Amino acid sequence: MHGGAGREGAEERAPRRAGVARAVEVGWEVLARGGSALEAVIEAVVVLEDDPHFNAGLGSVLTVEGTLEMDASVMAGETLAAGAVGAVAGVANPVRLARAVLAEGREVLLVGEAAAALGERHGLPRCAPEALVTEEARRRWRERRPPTGETVGAVARDGTGHVAAATSTGGVAGKRSGRVGDSAVIGAGTYADDRLGAGSATGPGEAIIRLCLVRSALELTGRGLDPAWVAEHALAELERRLGAAAGLILIDVAGRVGIAHTTEAMAAAWRSDETGRTLLVG
C-alpha cells in the first residue's frame, strides 16, 4: 500500500502512516477470509479515499478552476480484466467506480459524466462534489500550494496466486479541468498480470505515462528479478530519462514486495504471511 509520493509536512507524517497501516489491515482481512486479490486492493484503497489526509476521494486536490476531478483504475492479473475512470466528480469512491467499469467488461476507460452514470447502474450513489472538498484542500488551492501527497494505491497476491492492483487520485495540484493522469492509464500507473506481478505508481502522471512505468517495471519482475531492486531501477530510469521523481510499489508472482520512492517522502506499508504483521516503510 502506498499513500502517495511527494512532499510531507511534519504534522502529516503520523496520520498518513496510520492510514496506510489501517488500509493494509483491511486488505489483509479480505485475503484472510479467502477473498480475491482484486477485492483486497479495492477495499484497501477505499480506506484511503475516505481519509482526508490523502489526495484521493475525500480531500482530493482541486483543479485550477477550483473544481474536483478524480481518476482511478483497477486490474486483475488472472484475466487481465481492467477498469478505469477519469475526471469524475460526485462519487465518493472512484476505485469502486473503476471496479464497475471492469465488471461490465465493455470499456476499459470511461471519463466524466458517463462514468458516474455507469456507477449509478451498479448501485454506487452520487454525492455533491463539494462534499469531497476539504477546507485544507480549499486553502491550498487559494494559496496555490501543492498537496502533501499524491496518488494512493495497493497491490496484492491472494491465496490462489492471483495478483491485482488498484490506484486512485485527485490528480496534481493546479491541473486544468479535463486532465487525466497515469492513475487512469492501464500500464502506466496500474498494472497486474499473473505472469509478471502487479504494481501501482505515484508521482507526475505525464512522465509516468510516457515511460509506461508500471508495465515496464513488471517486465523485469517477470524475468525473476527482485521487486525491491526493480522498483529502485525503474524510478532511476524515470529520473534519468525524464527528470521526474516518483514512487512505486510492486509485488511479483511469488509474493515478494518492492517499495521505492525518489521523492521527499512516501508513506507505505505491507504485510505477508512471513511478516505476520503490518510493516511501515518510509
mmCIF file of C-alpha atoms in Angstrom:
data_model
loop_
_atom_site.group_PDB
_atom_site.id
_atom_site.type_symbol
_atom_site.label_atom_id
_atom_site.label_comp_id
_atom_site.label_asym_id
_atom_site.label_seq_id
_atom_site.Cartn_x
_atom_site.Cartn_y
_atom_site.Cartn_z
ATOM 1 C CA MET A 1 0.000 0.000 0.000
ATOM 2 C CA HIS A 2 1.278 3.480 -0.770
ATOM 3 C CA GLY A 3 -0.189 6.804 0.245
ATOM 4 C CA GLY A 4 1.427 8.984 -2.400
ATOM 5 C CA ALA A 5 4.914 10.215 -3.158
ATOM 6 C CA GLY A 6 5.721 13.889 -2.708
ATOM 7 C CA ARG A 7 6.273 16.471 -0.023
ATOM 8 C CA GLU A 8 5.115 15.895 3.523
ATOM 9 C CA GLY A 9 4.613 18.253 6.425
ATOM 10 C CA ALA A 10 5.665 17.133 9.900
ATOM 11 C CA GLU A 11 2.045 17.233 11.060
ATOM 12 C CA GLU A 12 1.036 14.815 8.268
ATOM 13 C CA ARG A 13 3.568 12.099 8.969
ATOM 14 C CA ALA A 14 1.799 10.226 11.778
ATOM 15 C CA PRO A 15 -1.761 10.284 10.391
ATOM 16 C CA ARG A 16 -0.620 9.261 6.927
ATOM 17 C CA ARG A 17 1.334 6.285 8.206
ATOM 18 C CA ALA A 18 -1.560 5.303 10.423
ATOM 19 C CA GLY A 19 -3.768 5.490 7.341
ATOM 20 C CA VAL A 20 -1.676 3.201 5.142
ATOM 21 C CA ALA A 21 -1.267 0.723 8.007
ATOM 22 C CA ARG A 22 -5.030 0.669 8.508
ATOM 23 C CA ALA A 23 -5.570 0.159 4.784
ATOM 24 C CA VAL A 24 -3.175 -2.784 4.713
ATOM 25 C CA GLU A 25 -5.030 -4.396 7.607
ATOM 26 C CA VAL A 26 -8.349 -4.021 5.789
ATOM 27 C CA GLY A 27 -6.901 -5.615 2.660
ATOM 28 C CA TRP A 28 -5.311 -8.367 4.726
ATOM 29 C CA GLU A 29 -8.645 -9.182 6.345
ATOM 30 C CA VAL A 30 -10.118 -9.709 2.879
ATOM 31 C CA LEU A 31 -7.335 -12.135 1.972
ATOM 32 C CA ALA A 32 -7.519 -13.907 5.355
ATOM 33 C CA ARG A 33 -11.151 -14.818 4.783
ATOM 34 C CA GLY A 34 -10.367 -16.174 1.319
ATOM 35 C CA GLY A 35 -11.210 -13.080 -0.704
ATOM 36 C CA SER A 36 -9.568 -12.282 -4.010
ATOM 37 C CA ALA A 37 -6.589 -10.025 -4.572
ATOM 38 C CA LEU A 38 -8.851 -7.715 -6.584
ATOM 39 C CA GLU A 39 -11.313 -7.350 -3.712
ATOM 40 C CA ALA A 40 -8.453 -6.782 -1.275
ATOM 41 C CA VAL A 41 -6.831 -3.923 -3.207
ATOM 42 C CA ILE A 42 -10.168 -2.205 -3.772
ATOM 43 C CA GLU A 43 -11.137 -2.317 -0.097
ATOM 44 C CA ALA A 44 -7.685 -1.105 0.918
ATOM 45 C CA VAL A 45 -7.813 1.853 -1.456
ATOM 46 C CA VAL A 46 -11.311 2.774 -0.245
ATOM 47 C CA VAL A 47 -9.844 3.270 3.235
ATOM 48 C CA LEU A 48 -7.521 5.983 1.923
ATOM 49 C CA GLU A 49 -10.158 7.522 -0.355
ATOM 50 C CA ASP A 50 -12.221 8.080 2.798
ATOM 51 C CA ASP A 51 -9.271 9.549 4.716
ATOM 52 C CA PRO A 52 -8.817 13.325 4.190
ATOM 53 C CA HIS A 53 -5.062 13.062 4.795
ATOM 54 C CA PHE A 54 -4.652 11.620 1.282
ATOM 55 C CA ASN A 55 -5.107 13.015 -2.211
ATOM 56 C CA ALA A 56 -7.845 10.619 -3.319
ATOM 57 C CA GLY A 57 -11.599 10.740 -2.824
ATOM 58 C CA LEU A 58 -12.258 12.945 0.215
ATOM 59 C CA GLY A 59 -9.536 15.582 0.346
ATOM 60 C CA SER A 60 -8.544 15.423 -3.327
ATOM 61 C CA VAL A 61 -6.754 18.443 -4.759
ATOM 62 C CA LEU A 62 -8.665 20.964 -6.840
ATOM 63 C CA THR A 63 -8.256 21.931 -10.466
ATOM 64 C CA VAL A 64 -7.041 25.386 -11.409
ATOM 65 C CA GLU A 65 -10.723 26.299 -11.777
ATOM 66 C CA GLY A 66 -11.410 25.217 -8.179
ATOM 67 C CA THR A 67 -13.334 22.054 -9.037
ATOM 68 C CA LEU A 68 -12.638 18.431 -8.095
ATOM 69 C CA GLU A 69 -11.945 15.704 -10.676
ATOM 70 C CA MET A 70 -10.631 12.252 -9.767
ATOM 71 C CA ASP A 71 -9.036 9.288 -11.565
ATOM 72 C CA ALA A 72 -8.809 5.616 -10.597
ATOM 73 C CA SER A 73 -8.140 2.179 -12.053
ATOM 74 C CA VAL A 74 -8.160 -1.497 -11.112
ATOM 75 C CA MET A 75 -6.754 -4.605 -12.788
ATOM 76 C CA ALA A 76 -6.955 -8.342 -12.161
ATOM 77 C CA GLY A 77 -3.889 -10.375 -13.082
ATOM 78 C CA GLU A 78 -5.704 -13.657 -13.714
ATOM 79 C CA THR A 79 -7.749 -12.435 -16.687
ATOM 80 C CA LEU A 80 -6.115 -9.060 -17.447
ATOM 81 C CA ALA A 81 -9.547 -7.535 -16.863
ATOM 82 C CA ALA A 82 -9.245 -3.823 -16.138
ATOM 83 C CA GLY A 83 -11.438 -0.830 -15.439
ATOM 84 C CA ALA A 84 -10.568 2.847 -15.141
ATOM 85 C CA VAL A 85 -12.273 6.204 -14.750
ATOM 86 C CA GLY A 86 -11.024 9.719 -15.348
ATOM 87 C CA ALA A 87 -12.111 13.244 -14.459
ATOM 88 C CA VAL A 88 -15.026 12.043 -12.332
ATOM 89 C CA ALA A 89 -16.832 14.070 -9.668
ATOM 90 C CA GLY A 90 -19.634 13.426 -7.231
ATOM 91 C CA VAL A 91 -18.532 9.840 -6.474
ATOM 92 C CA ALA A 92 -17.076 9.191 -3.036
ATOM 93 C CA ASN A 93 -15.003 6.167 -4.050
ATOM 94 C CA PRO A 94 -13.673 6.334 -7.619
ATOM 95 C CA VAL A 95 -11.947 2.958 -7.173
ATOM 96 C CA ARG A 96 -15.374 1.324 -6.819
ATOM 97 C CA LEU A 97 -16.424 3.124 -9.980
ATOM 98 C CA ALA A 98 -13.391 1.685 -11.776
ATOM 99 C CA ARG A 99 -14.419 -1.745 -10.492
ATOM 100 C CA ALA A 100 -17.865 -1.225 -12.036
ATOM 101 C CA VAL A 101 -16.255 -0.488 -15.413
ATOM 102 C CA LEU A 102 -14.256 -3.707 -15.093
ATOM 103 C CA ALA A 103 -17.388 -5.648 -14.153
ATOM 104 C CA GLU A 104 -19.255 -4.550 -17.267
ATOM 105 C CA GLY A 105 -16.355 -5.695 -19.424
ATOM 106 C CA ARG A 106 -17.245 -3.360 -22.270
ATOM 107 C CA GLU A 107 -14.848 -0.435 -21.957
ATOM 108 C CA VAL A 108 -11.590 -0.138 -20.054
ATOM 109 C CA LEU A 109 -11.637 3.637 -19.509
ATOM 110 C CA LEU A 110 -14.635 5.922 -19.047
ATOM 111 C CA VAL A 111 -14.468 9.606 -18.155
ATOM 112 C CA GLY A 112 -16.670 12.268 -16.644
ATOM 113 C CA GLU A 113 -20.442 12.011 -16.520
ATOM 114 C CA ALA A 114 -20.595 8.734 -18.441
ATOM 115 C CA ALA A 115 -18.529 7.053 -15.746
ATOM 116 C CA ALA A 116 -20.669 8.442 -12.925
ATOM 117 C CA ALA A 117 -23.834 7.282 -14.688
ATOM 118 C CA LEU A 118 -22.435 3.772 -15.035
ATOM 119 C CA GLY A 119 -21.748 3.777 -11.320
ATOM 120 C CA GLU A 120 -25.383 4.508 -10.566
ATOM 121 C CA ARG A 121 -26.387 1.425 -12.567
ATOM 122 C CA HIS A 122 -24.120 -0.570 -10.243
ATOM 123 C CA GLY A 123 -25.640 0.896 -7.095
ATOM 124 C CA LEU A 124 -22.914 3.442 -6.387
ATOM 125 C CA PRO A 125 -24.603 6.558 -5.003
ATOM 126 C CA ARG A 126 -23.634 10.026 -6.093
ATOM 127 C CA CYS A 127 -22.745 12.783 -3.687
ATOM 128 C CA ALA A 128 -22.434 16.523 -4.066
ATOM 129 C CA PRO A 129 -18.968 17.260 -5.476
ATOM 130 C CA GLU A 130 -18.477 19.816 -2.700
ATOM 131 C CA ALA A 131 -18.889 17.076 -0.105
ATOM 132 C CA LEU A 132 -15.429 15.754 -1.025
ATOM 133 C CA VAL A 133 -13.711 19.145 -0.842
ATOM 134 C CA THR A 134 -12.000 19.684 2.494
ATOM 135 C CA GLU A 135 -11.134 23.060 3.959
ATOM 136 C CA GLU A 136 -7.462 22.109 3.743
ATOM 137 C CA ALA A 137 -7.776 21.399 0.006
ATOM 138 C CA ARG A 138 -9.580 24.715 -0.494
ATOM 139 C CA ARG A 139 -6.918 26.574 1.479
ATOM 140 C CA ARG A 140 -4.116 25.009 -0.547
ATOM 141 C CA TRP A 141 -5.960 25.942 -3.735
ATOM 142 C CA ARG A 142 -6.286 29.550 -2.615
ATOM 143 C CA GLU A 143 -2.613 29.676 -1.687
ATOM 144 C CA ARG A 144 -1.560 27.758 -4.822
ATOM 145 C CA ARG A 145 0.271 25.229 -2.668
ATOM 146 C CA PRO A 146 0.745 21.558 -3.630
ATOM 147 C CA PRO A 147 -0.799 18.713 -1.617
ATOM 148 C CA THR A 148 1.304 16.746 0.852
ATOM 149 C CA GLY A 149 0.731 13.511 -1.036
ATOM 150 C CA GLU A 150 -0.083 12.280 -4.482
ATOM 151 C CA THR A 151 -1.852 9.129 -5.598
ATOM 152 C CA VAL A 152 -2.804 6.169 -3.366
ATOM 153 C CA GLY A 153 -2.535 2.562 -4.462
ATOM 154 C CA ALA A 154 -2.442 -1.087 -3.474
ATOM 155 C CA VAL A 155 -1.136 -4.385 -4.818
ATOM 156 C CA ALA A 156 -1.864 -7.892 -3.557
ATOM 157 C CA ARG A 157 -1.342 -11.581 -4.191
ATOM 158 C CA ASP A 158 -4.059 -13.862 -2.838
ATOM 159 C CA GLY A 159 -4.060 -17.466 -1.618
ATOM 160 C CA THR A 160 -4.717 -18.803 -5.116
ATOM 161 C CA GLY A 161 -1.665 -16.990 -6.508
ATOM 162 C CA HIS A 162 -3.587 -14.328 -8.411
ATOM 163 C CA VAL A 163 -2.425 -10.704 -8.272
ATOM 164 C CA ALA A 164 -4.255 -7.393 -8.580
ATOM 165 C CA ALA A 165 -3.612 -3.669 -8.387
ATOM 166 C CA ALA A 166 -5.671 -0.548 -7.748
ATOM 167 C CA THR A 167 -4.814 3.154 -7.859
ATOM 168 C CA SER A 168 -6.792 6.317 -7.067
ATOM 169 C CA THR A 169 -6.002 10.026 -7.095
ATOM 170 C CA GLY A 170 -7.305 13.554 -7.078
ATOM 171 C CA GLY A 171 -4.569 14.412 -9.571
ATOM 172 C CA VAL A 172 -1.896 17.072 -9.483
ATOM 173 C CA ALA A 173 -2.396 20.481 -7.922
ATOM 174 C CA GLY A 174 -3.122 23.194 -10.450
ATOM 175 C CA LYS A 175 -4.222 20.808 -13.189
ATOM 176 C CA ARG A 176 -6.641 22.043 -15.817
ATOM 177 C CA SER A 177 -10.166 20.649 -15.831
ATOM 178 C CA GLY A 178 -10.287 17.559 -18.031
ATOM 179 C CA ARG A 179 -6.716 16.478 -17.359
ATOM 180 C CA VAL A 180 -6.390 12.717 -16.833
ATOM 181 C CA GLY A 181 -3.219 11.326 -15.292
ATOM 182 C CA ASP A 182 -1.473 7.987 -15.070
ATOM 183 C CA SER A 183 -3.765 6.609 -12.358
ATOM 184 C CA ALA A 184 -6.416 6.022 -15.016
ATOM 185 C CA VAL A 185 -3.968 4.637 -17.589
ATOM 186 C CA ILE A 186 -3.501 0.868 -17.514
ATOM 187 C CA GLY A 187 0.188 0.061 -17.868
ATOM 188 C CA ALA A 188 1.338 3.457 -16.664
ATOM 189 C CA GLY A 189 0.020 3.910 -13.128
ATOM 190 C CA THR A 190 -1.563 0.486 -12.633
ATOM 191 C CA TYR A 191 -0.964 -2.995 -13.995
ATOM 192 C CA ALA A 192 -1.445 -6.624 -12.943
ATOM 193 C CA ASP A 193 -0.605 -9.872 -14.725
ATOM 194 C CA ASP A 194 -0.317 -13.266 -13.058
ATOM 195 C CA ARG A 195 2.717 -13.949 -15.252
ATOM 196 C CA LEU A 196 4.551 -10.803 -14.118
ATOM 197 C CA GLY A 197 3.161 -9.396 -10.870
ATOM 198 C CA ALA A 198 1.305 -6.186 -10.005
ATOM 199 C CA GLY A 199 2.231 -2.554 -9.447
ATOM 200 C CA SER A 200 0.949 0.909 -8.622
ATOM 201 C CA ALA A 201 2.778 4.186 -9.227
ATOM 202 C CA THR A 202 2.547 7.661 -7.754
ATOM 203 C CA GLY A 203 4.034 10.909 -8.990
ATOM 204 C CA PRO A 204 3.927 13.174 -12.057
ATOM 205 C CA GLY A 205 1.450 11.440 -14.322
ATOM 206 C CA GLU A 206 2.673 12.818 -17.619
ATOM 207 C CA ALA A 207 6.158 11.357 -17.083
ATOM 208 C CA ILE A 208 4.809 8.058 -15.752
ATOM 209 C CA ILE A 209 2.554 7.694 -18.800
ATOM 210 C CA ARG A 210 5.365 8.365 -21.258
ATOM 211 C CA LEU A 211 7.538 5.649 -19.749
ATOM 212 C CA CYS A 212 4.654 3.178 -19.132
ATOM 213 C CA LEU A 213 6.291 2.909 -15.730
ATOM 214 C CA VAL A 214 4.473 0.037 -14.032
ATOM 215 C CA ARG A 215 4.266 -2.264 -17.057
ATOM 216 C CA SER A 216 7.947 -1.623 -17.825
ATOM 217 C CA ALA A 217 8.920 -2.481 -14.253
ATOM 218 C CA LEU A 218 6.862 -5.672 -14.268
ATOM 219 C CA GLU A 219 8.643 -6.883 -17.373
ATOM 220 C CA LEU A 220 11.699 -7.175 -15.104
ATOM 221 C CA THR A 221 9.915 -8.905 -12.216
ATOM 222 C CA GLY A 222 8.544 -11.330 -14.794
ATOM 223 C CA ARG A 223 12.135 -12.335 -15.507
ATOM 224 C CA GLY A 224 12.607 -13.250 -11.854
ATOM 225 C CA LEU A 225 14.395 -10.100 -10.723
ATOM 226 C CA ASP A 226 13.862 -8.932 -7.132
ATOM 227 C CA PRO A 227 10.955 -6.433 -6.962
ATOM 228 C CA ALA A 228 12.882 -4.310 -4.440
ATOM 229 C CA TRP A 229 15.701 -3.856 -6.962
ATOM 230 C CA VAL A 230 13.275 -3.412 -9.849
ATOM 231 C CA ALA A 231 11.370 -0.616 -8.101
ATOM 232 C CA GLU A 232 14.601 1.297 -7.473
ATOM 233 C CA HIS A 233 15.815 0.675 -11.025
ATOM 234 C CA ALA A 234 12.550 1.775 -12.646
ATOM 235 C CA LEU A 235 12.476 5.038 -10.698
ATOM 236 C CA ALA A 236 16.118 5.721 -11.510
ATOM 237 C CA GLU A 237 15.293 5.259 -15.194
ATOM 238 C CA LEU A 238 12.332 7.645 -14.884
ATOM 239 C CA GLU A 239 14.579 10.259 -13.315
ATOM 240 C CA ARG A 240 17.389 9.705 -15.810
ATOM 241 C CA ARG A 241 15.233 9.920 -18.912
ATOM 242 C CA LEU A 242 12.534 12.389 -17.886
ATOM 243 C CA GLY A 243 13.913 14.124 -14.801
ATOM 244 C CA ALA A 244 10.902 13.057 -12.733
ATOM 245 C CA ALA A 245 10.755 11.859 -9.123
ATOM 246 C CA ALA A 246 8.044 9.363 -8.205
ATOM 247 C CA GLY A 247 7.113 6.336 -6.117
ATOM 248 C CA LEU A 248 6.356 2.710 -6.933
ATOM 249 C CA ILE A 249 5.101 -0.434 -5.215
ATOM 250 C CA LEU A 250 5.417 -3.885 -6.799
ATOM 251 C CA ILE A 251 4.575 -7.478 -5.952
ATOM 252 C CA ASP A 252 5.794 -10.422 -8.017
ATOM 253 C CA VAL A 253 4.263 -13.810 -8.712
ATOM 254 C CA ALA A 254 5.995 -15.264 -5.640
ATOM 255 C CA GLY A 255 4.638 -12.540 -3.361
ATOM 256 C CA ARG A 256 7.917 -10.664 -2.986
ATOM 257 C CA VAL A 257 7.445 -6.918 -2.441
ATOM 258 C CA GLY A 258 9.251 -3.872 -3.797
ATOM 259 C CA ILE A 259 8.702 -0.365 -2.411
ATOM 260 C CA ALA A 260 10.703 2.685 -3.518
ATOM 261 C CA HIS A 261 10.464 6.431 -3.990
ATOM 262 C CA THR A 262 12.738 9.210 -5.218
ATOM 263 C CA THR A 263 10.582 11.982 -3.768
ATOM 264 C CA GLU A 264 10.954 13.609 -0.373
ATOM 265 C CA ALA A 265 8.531 11.157 1.229
ATOM 266 C CA MET A 266 6.114 8.310 0.545
ATOM 267 C CA ALA A 267 4.031 6.651 3.229
ATOM 268 C CA ALA A 268 3.816 2.910 2.566
ATOM 269 C CA ALA A 269 3.075 -0.334 4.396
ATOM 270 C CA TRP A 270 2.855 -4.039 3.643
ATOM 271 C CA ARG A 271 2.082 -7.397 5.197
ATOM 272 C CA SER A 272 2.661 -11.041 4.323
ATOM 273 C CA ASP A 273 2.376 -14.471 5.910
ATOM 274 C CA GLU A 274 6.087 -14.244 6.646
ATOM 275 C CA THR A 275 5.964 -10.893 8.450
ATOM 276 C CA GLY A 276 2.870 -11.814 10.452
ATOM 277 C CA ARG A 277 2.177 -8.103 10.951
ATOM 278 C CA THR A 278 1.988 -4.861 9.046
ATOM 279 C CA LEU A 279 5.323 -3.153 8.409
ATOM 280 C CA LEU A 280 5.631 0.573 7.743
ATOM 281 C CA VAL A 281 8.081 1.874 5.146
ATOM 282 C CA GLY A 282 9.216 5.464 4.665
#
